[in-house]
Coordinates of C-alpha atoms in Angstrom, one line a residue:
X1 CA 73.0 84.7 129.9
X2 CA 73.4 81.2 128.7
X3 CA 70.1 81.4 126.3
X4 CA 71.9 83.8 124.3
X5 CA 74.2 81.4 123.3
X6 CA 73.9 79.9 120.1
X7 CA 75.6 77.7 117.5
X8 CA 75.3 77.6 113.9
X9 CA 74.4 74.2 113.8
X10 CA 71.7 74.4 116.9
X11 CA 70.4 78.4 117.7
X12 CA 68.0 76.6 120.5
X13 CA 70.1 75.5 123.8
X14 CA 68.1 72.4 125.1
X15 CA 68.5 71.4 128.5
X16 CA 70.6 68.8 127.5
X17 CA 73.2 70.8 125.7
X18 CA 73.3 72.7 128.9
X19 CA 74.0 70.4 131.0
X20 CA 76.6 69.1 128.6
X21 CA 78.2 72.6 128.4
X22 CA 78.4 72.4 132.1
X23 CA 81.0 69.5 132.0
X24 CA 82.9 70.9 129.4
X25 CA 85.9 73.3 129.9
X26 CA 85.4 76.8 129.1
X27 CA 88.2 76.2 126.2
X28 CA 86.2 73.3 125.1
X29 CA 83.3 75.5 124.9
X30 CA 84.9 78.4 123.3
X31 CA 85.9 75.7 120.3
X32 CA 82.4 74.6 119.5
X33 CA 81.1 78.1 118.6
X34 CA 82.5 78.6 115.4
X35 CA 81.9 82.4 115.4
X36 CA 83.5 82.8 118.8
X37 CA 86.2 80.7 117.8
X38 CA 86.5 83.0 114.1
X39 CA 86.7 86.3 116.4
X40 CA 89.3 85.0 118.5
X41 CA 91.4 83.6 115.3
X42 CA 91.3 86.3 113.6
X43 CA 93.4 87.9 116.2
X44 CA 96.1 85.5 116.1
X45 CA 99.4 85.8 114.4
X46 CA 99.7 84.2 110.8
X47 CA 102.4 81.9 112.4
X48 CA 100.1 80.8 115.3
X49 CA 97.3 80.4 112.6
X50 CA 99.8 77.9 110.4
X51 CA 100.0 75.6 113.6
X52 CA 96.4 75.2 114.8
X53 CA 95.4 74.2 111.5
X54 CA 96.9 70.9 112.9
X55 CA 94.7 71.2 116.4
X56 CA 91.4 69.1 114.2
X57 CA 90.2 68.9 111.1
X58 CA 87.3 71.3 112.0
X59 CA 89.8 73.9 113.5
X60 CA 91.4 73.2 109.4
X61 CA 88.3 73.9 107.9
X62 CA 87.6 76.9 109.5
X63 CA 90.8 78.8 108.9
X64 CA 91.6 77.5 105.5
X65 CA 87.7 78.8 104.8
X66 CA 87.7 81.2 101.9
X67 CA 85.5 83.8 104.4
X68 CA 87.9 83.4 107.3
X69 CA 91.0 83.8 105.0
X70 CA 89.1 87.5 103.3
X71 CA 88.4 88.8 106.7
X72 CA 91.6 87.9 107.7
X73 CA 93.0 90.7 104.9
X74 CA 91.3 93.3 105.9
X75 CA 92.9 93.2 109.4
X76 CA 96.3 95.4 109.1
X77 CA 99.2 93.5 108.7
X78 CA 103.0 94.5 108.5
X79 CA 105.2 93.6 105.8
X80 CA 107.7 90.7 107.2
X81 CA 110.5 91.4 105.2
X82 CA 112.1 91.6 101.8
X83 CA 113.5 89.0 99.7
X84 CA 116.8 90.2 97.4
X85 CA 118.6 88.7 94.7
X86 CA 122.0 89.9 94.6
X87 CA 122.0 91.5 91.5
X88 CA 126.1 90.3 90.3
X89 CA 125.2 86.3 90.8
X90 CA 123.9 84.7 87.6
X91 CA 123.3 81.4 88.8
X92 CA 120.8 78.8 87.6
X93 CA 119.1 78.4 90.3
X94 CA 119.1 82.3 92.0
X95 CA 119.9 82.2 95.8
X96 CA 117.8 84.9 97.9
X97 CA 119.1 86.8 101.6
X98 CA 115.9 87.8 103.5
X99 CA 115.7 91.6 104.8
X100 CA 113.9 91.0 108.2
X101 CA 111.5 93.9 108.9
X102 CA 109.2 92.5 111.5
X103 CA 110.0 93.2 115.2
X104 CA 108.6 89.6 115.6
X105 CA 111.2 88.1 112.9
X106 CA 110.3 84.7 111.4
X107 CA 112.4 82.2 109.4
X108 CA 113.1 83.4 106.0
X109 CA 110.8 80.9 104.0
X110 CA 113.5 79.9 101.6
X111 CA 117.1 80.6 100.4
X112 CA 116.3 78.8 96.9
X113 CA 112.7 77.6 95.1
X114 CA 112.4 73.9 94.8
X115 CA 108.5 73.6 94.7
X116 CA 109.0 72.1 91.0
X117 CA 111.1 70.2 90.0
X118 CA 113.4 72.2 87.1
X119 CA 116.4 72.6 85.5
X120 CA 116.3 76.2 85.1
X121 CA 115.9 76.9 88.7
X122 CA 113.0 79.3 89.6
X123 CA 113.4 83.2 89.7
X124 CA 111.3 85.5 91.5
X125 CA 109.2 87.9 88.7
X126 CA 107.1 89.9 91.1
X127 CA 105.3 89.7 94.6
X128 CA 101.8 91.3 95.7
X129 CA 100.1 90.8 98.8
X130 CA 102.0 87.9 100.0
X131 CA 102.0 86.0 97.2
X132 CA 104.9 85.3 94.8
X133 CA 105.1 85.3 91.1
X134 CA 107.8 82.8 89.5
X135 CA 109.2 81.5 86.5
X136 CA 111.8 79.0 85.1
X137 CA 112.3 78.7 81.4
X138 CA 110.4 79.9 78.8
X139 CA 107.2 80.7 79.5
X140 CA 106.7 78.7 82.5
X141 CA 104.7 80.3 85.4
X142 CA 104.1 79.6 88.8
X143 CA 102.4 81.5 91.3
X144 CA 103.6 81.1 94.9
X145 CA 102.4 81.2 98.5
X146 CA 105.7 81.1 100.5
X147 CA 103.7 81.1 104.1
X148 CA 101.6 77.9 103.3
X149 CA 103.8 76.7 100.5
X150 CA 100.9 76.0 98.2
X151 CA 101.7 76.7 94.5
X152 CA 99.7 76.5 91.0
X153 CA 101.4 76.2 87.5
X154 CA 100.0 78.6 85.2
X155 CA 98.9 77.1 81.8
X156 CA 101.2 79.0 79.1
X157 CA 100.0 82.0 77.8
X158 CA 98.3 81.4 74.1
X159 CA 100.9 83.7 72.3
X160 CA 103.6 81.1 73.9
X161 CA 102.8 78.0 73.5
X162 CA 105.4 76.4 71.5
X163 CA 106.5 79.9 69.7
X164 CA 109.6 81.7 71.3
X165 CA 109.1 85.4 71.0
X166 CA 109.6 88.7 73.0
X167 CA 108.2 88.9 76.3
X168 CA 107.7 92.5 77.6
X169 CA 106.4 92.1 81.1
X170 CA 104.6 89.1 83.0
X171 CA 102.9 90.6 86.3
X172 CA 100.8 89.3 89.1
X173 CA 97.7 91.7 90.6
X174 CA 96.0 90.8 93.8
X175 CA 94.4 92.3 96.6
X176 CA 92.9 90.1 99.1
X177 CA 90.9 92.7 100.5
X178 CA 88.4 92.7 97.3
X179 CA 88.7 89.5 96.2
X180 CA 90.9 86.2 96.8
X181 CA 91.1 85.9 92.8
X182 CA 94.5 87.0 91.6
X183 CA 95.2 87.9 88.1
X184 CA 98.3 87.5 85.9
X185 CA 98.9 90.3 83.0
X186 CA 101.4 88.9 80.1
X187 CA 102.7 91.5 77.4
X188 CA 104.6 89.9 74.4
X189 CA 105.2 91.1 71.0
X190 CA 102.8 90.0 68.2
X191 CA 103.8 88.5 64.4
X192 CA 103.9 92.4 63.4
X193 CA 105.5 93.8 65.8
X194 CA 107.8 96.0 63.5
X195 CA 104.4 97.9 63.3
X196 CA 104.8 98.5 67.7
X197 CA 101.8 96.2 68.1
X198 CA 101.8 94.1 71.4
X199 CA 100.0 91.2 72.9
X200 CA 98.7 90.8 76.0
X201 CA 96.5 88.3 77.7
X202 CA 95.0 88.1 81.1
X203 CA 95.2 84.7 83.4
X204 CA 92.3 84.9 86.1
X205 CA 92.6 82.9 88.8
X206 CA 88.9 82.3 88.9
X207 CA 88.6 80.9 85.5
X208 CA 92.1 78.9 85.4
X209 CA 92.6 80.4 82.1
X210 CA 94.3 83.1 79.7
X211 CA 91.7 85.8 78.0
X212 CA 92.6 88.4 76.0
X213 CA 93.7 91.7 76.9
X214 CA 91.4 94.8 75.1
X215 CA 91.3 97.8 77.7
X216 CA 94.4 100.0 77.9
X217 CA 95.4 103.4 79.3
X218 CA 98.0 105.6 78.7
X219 CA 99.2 106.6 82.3
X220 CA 100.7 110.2 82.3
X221 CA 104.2 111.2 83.5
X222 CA 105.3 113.7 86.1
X223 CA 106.8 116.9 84.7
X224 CA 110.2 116.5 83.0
X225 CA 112.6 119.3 85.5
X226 CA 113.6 122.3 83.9
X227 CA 117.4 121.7 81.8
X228 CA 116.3 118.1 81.4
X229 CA 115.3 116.5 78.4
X230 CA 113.3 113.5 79.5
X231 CA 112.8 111.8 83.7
X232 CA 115.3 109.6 84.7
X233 CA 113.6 107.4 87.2
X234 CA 115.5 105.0 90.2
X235 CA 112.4 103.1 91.5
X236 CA 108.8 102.4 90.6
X237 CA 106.5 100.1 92.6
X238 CA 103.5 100.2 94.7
X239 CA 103.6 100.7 98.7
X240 CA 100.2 100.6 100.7
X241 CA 97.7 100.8 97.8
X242 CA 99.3 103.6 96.3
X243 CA 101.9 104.0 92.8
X244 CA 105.0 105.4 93.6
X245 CA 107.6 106.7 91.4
X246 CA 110.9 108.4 92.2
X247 CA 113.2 110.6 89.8
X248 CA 116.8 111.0 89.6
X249 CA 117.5 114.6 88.8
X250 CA 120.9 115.0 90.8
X251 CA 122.7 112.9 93.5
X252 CA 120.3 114.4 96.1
X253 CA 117.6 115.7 96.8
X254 CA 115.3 113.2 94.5
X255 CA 111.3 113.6 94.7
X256 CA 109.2 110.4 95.2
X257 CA 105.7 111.1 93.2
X258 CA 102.4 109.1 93.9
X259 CA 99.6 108.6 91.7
X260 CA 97.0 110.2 92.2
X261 CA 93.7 107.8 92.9
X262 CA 91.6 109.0 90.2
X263 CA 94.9 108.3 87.6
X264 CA 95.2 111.7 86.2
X265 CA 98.9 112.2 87.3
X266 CA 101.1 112.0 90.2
X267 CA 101.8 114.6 92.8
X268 CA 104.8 115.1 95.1
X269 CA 104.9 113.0 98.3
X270 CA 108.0 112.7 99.5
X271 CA 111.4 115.0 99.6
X272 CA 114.8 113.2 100.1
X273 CA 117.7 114.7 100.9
X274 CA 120.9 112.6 101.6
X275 CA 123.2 114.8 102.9
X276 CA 122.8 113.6 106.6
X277 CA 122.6 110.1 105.6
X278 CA 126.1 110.7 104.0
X279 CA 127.5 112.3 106.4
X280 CA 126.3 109.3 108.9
X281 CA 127.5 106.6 106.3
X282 CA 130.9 108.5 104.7
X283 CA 131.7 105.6 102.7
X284 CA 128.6 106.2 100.3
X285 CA 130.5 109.3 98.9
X286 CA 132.5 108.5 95.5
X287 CA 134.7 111.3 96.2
X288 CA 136.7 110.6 92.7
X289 CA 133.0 111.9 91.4
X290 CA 132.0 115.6 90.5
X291 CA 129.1 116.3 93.7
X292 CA 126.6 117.1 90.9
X293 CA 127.3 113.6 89.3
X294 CA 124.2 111.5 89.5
X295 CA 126.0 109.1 90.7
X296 CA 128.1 111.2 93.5
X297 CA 126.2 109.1 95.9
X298 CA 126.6 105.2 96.2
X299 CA 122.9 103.8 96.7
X300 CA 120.3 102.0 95.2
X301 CA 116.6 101.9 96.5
X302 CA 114.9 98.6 97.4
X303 CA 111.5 99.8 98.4
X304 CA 109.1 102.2 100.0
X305 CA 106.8 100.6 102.9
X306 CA 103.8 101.8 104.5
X307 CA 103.1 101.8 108.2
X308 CA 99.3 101.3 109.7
X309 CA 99.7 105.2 109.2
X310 CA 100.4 106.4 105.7
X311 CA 102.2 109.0 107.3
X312 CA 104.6 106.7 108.8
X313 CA 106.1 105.3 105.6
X314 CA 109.5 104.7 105.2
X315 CA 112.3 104.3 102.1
X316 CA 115.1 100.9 102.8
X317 CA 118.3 102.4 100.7
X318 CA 121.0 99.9 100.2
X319 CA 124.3 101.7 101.1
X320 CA 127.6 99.6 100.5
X321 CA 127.6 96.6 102.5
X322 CA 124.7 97.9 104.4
X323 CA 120.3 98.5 104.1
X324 CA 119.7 101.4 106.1
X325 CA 115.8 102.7 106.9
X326 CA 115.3 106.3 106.1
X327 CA 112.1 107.6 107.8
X328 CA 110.4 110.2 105.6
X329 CA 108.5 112.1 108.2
X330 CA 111.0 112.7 110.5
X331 CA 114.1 112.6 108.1
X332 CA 116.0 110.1 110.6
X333 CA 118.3 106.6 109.4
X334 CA 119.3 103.3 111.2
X335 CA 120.8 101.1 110.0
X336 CA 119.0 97.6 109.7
X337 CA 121.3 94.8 108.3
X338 CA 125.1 94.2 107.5
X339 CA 125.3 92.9 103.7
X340 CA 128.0 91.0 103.2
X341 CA 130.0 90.9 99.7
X342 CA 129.8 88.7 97.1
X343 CA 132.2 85.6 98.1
X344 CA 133.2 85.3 94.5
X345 CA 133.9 89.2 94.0
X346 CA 137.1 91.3 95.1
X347 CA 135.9 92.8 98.2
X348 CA 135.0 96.3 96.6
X349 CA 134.0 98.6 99.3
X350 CA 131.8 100.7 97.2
X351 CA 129.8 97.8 95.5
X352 CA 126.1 97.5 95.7
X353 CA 124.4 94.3 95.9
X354 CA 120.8 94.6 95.4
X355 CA 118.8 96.5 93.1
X356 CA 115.0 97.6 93.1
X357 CA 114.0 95.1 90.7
X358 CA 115.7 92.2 92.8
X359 CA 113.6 93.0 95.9
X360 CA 110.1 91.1 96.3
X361 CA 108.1 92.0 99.8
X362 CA 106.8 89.4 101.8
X363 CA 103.9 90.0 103.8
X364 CA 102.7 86.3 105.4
X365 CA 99.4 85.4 104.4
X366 CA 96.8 82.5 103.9
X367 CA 95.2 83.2 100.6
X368 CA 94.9 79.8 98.4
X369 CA 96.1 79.8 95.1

């Protein structure tokens, strides 16, 4: 058995590494076969992971290695929680609660961003795969690892260097599993914009550098219901690979639509009725409403997560003073968290804290930035 052992650095086992293997330890073994030592790695926890890259500087290397870090995001991982902005503060420097969602919780990585050093304080624009997109000021970027605490400041989009105009949308794209390059898409308004033109420019990781923008697609709509004029829409975002987009045609039930993967239009995924949940949580009834008001029912959504199993996916609904987890397969809520109210708001028991927009997953990974 022991001839079939082999190192990267030495496939042949001499006689001498053999009898030097002998007076190791079998842990000590175990550490000096890099691709033994990979498998059993890659089977550690992200936190666990985080503390052995203090064990040697070789243990470092392999685990901050580019490879180890790609095969590491293809290994299922659950999403740790949600960080939310309390939509009524408008501070300058935002303040984030953490929505734990891991049965293994973690320390939430941060109330506030200091990783620069600004003024404007730093607000969270967008997250994807672990990875955070921020901004203070005009036109000043920053992409964020809040698990290793790494960061990079973007160089300022072309368009805004030095020239204040409207921004339209600034997001980040990444998935690990193809590539650890991450790209950031800025749309602003061009010189003639009273003629609807836009600008948009791509930053690629890769490259360290803006490029223009020159491929676009006009992405369809679902079908507008019947007695409706135009969709009314509560929440769009992406869960598990897939884009998700949910109407608001009545207080309940509302229809969550997925894309389909070729991008010719969405289909119907998921059915919601909140009857039960309002009959569990009474206090999400405005009863000085109509019941066909679209607003008979006091939520908001934060976010549809996926399980392992698509099937298993599940919508968080932020009921007053509460987050509750509504299981679409099986049509069951719990409860998760107690939200406190705002300490500088009358205590209002119907007010809503958070807001779609306001919630960033946070999945714990090691990708560099």
């Amino acid at each position: 058995m022991l001839s079939t052992i082999g190192t990267k650095s030495n496939s042949n086992i001499t006689s001498s590494s053999l009898s030097h293997n002998y007076q190791q330890s079998p842990a000590e073994v175990i550490g000096n076969l890099d691709d033994l030592l990979t498998e059993i790695l890659l089977r550690l926890p992200i936190k666990s992971l985080l503390k052995f890259k203090s064990v040697s500087k070789h243990w470092l290397s392999l685990i901050s290695n580019p490879v180890f870090c790609h095969r590491l995001s293809l290994t299922c991982k659950p999403i740790t929680g949600l960080f939310v902005h309390r939509f009524a503060l408008h501070v300058s420097n935002p303040e984030y609660d953490f929505i734990n969602l891991d049965s293994n919780p973690p320390s939430p990585a941060f109330r506030t961003l200091t990783f620069v050093n600004t003024s404007y304080g730093i607000q969270i624009l967008q997250s994807c795969n672990g990875l955070l997109l921020c901004s203070s000021g005009h036109s000043n970027y920053y992409v964020y690892n809040p698990t290793t605490k790494q960061y990079r400041i973007l160089p300022q989009p072309r368009i805004g260097r030095g020239v204040s105009r409207s921004i339209f949308g600034v997001n980040l794209a990444f998935d690990p599993s193809k590539s650890s390059d991450y790209k950031v898409i800025y749309v602003g308004a061009c010189d003639s914009f009273l003629g609807g033109l836009l600008h948009m420019e791509i930053y690629s990781s890769e490259t360290s550098d803006w490029r223009y923008g020159e491929k676009l697609q006009e992405m369809p709509m679902p079908p507008v219901p019947d007695g409706w004029d135009s969709g009314i829409y509560q929440y769009f975002g992406e869960s598990g690979g897939h884009l998700l987009l949910i109407d608001l045609c009545g207080a309940s039930p509302f229809v969550v639509h997925e894309m389909r993967t070729d991008y010719s239009g969405w289909f119907v995924k998921h059915r919601v009725d909140l009857g039960g949940v309002a009959a569990g949580f009474p206090e999400m009834i405005r009863t000085y409403l109509d019941p066909e008001d679209l607003h008979y029912y006091g939520y908001s959504l934060l976010g549809v997560e996926s399980e392992e199993n698509d099937d298993d996916s599940y919508l968080l609904l932020h009921l007053p003073n509460k987050v509750v987890h509504y299981d679409f397969k099986v049509k069951t809520f719990k409860k998760l968290v107690d939200v406190a109210p705002d300490g500088n708001q009358a205590a209002d028991a119907s007010s809503l804290q958070y807001r779609w927009f306001g919630a960033f997953q946070y999945y714990q990974c090691l990708a560099c930035v």
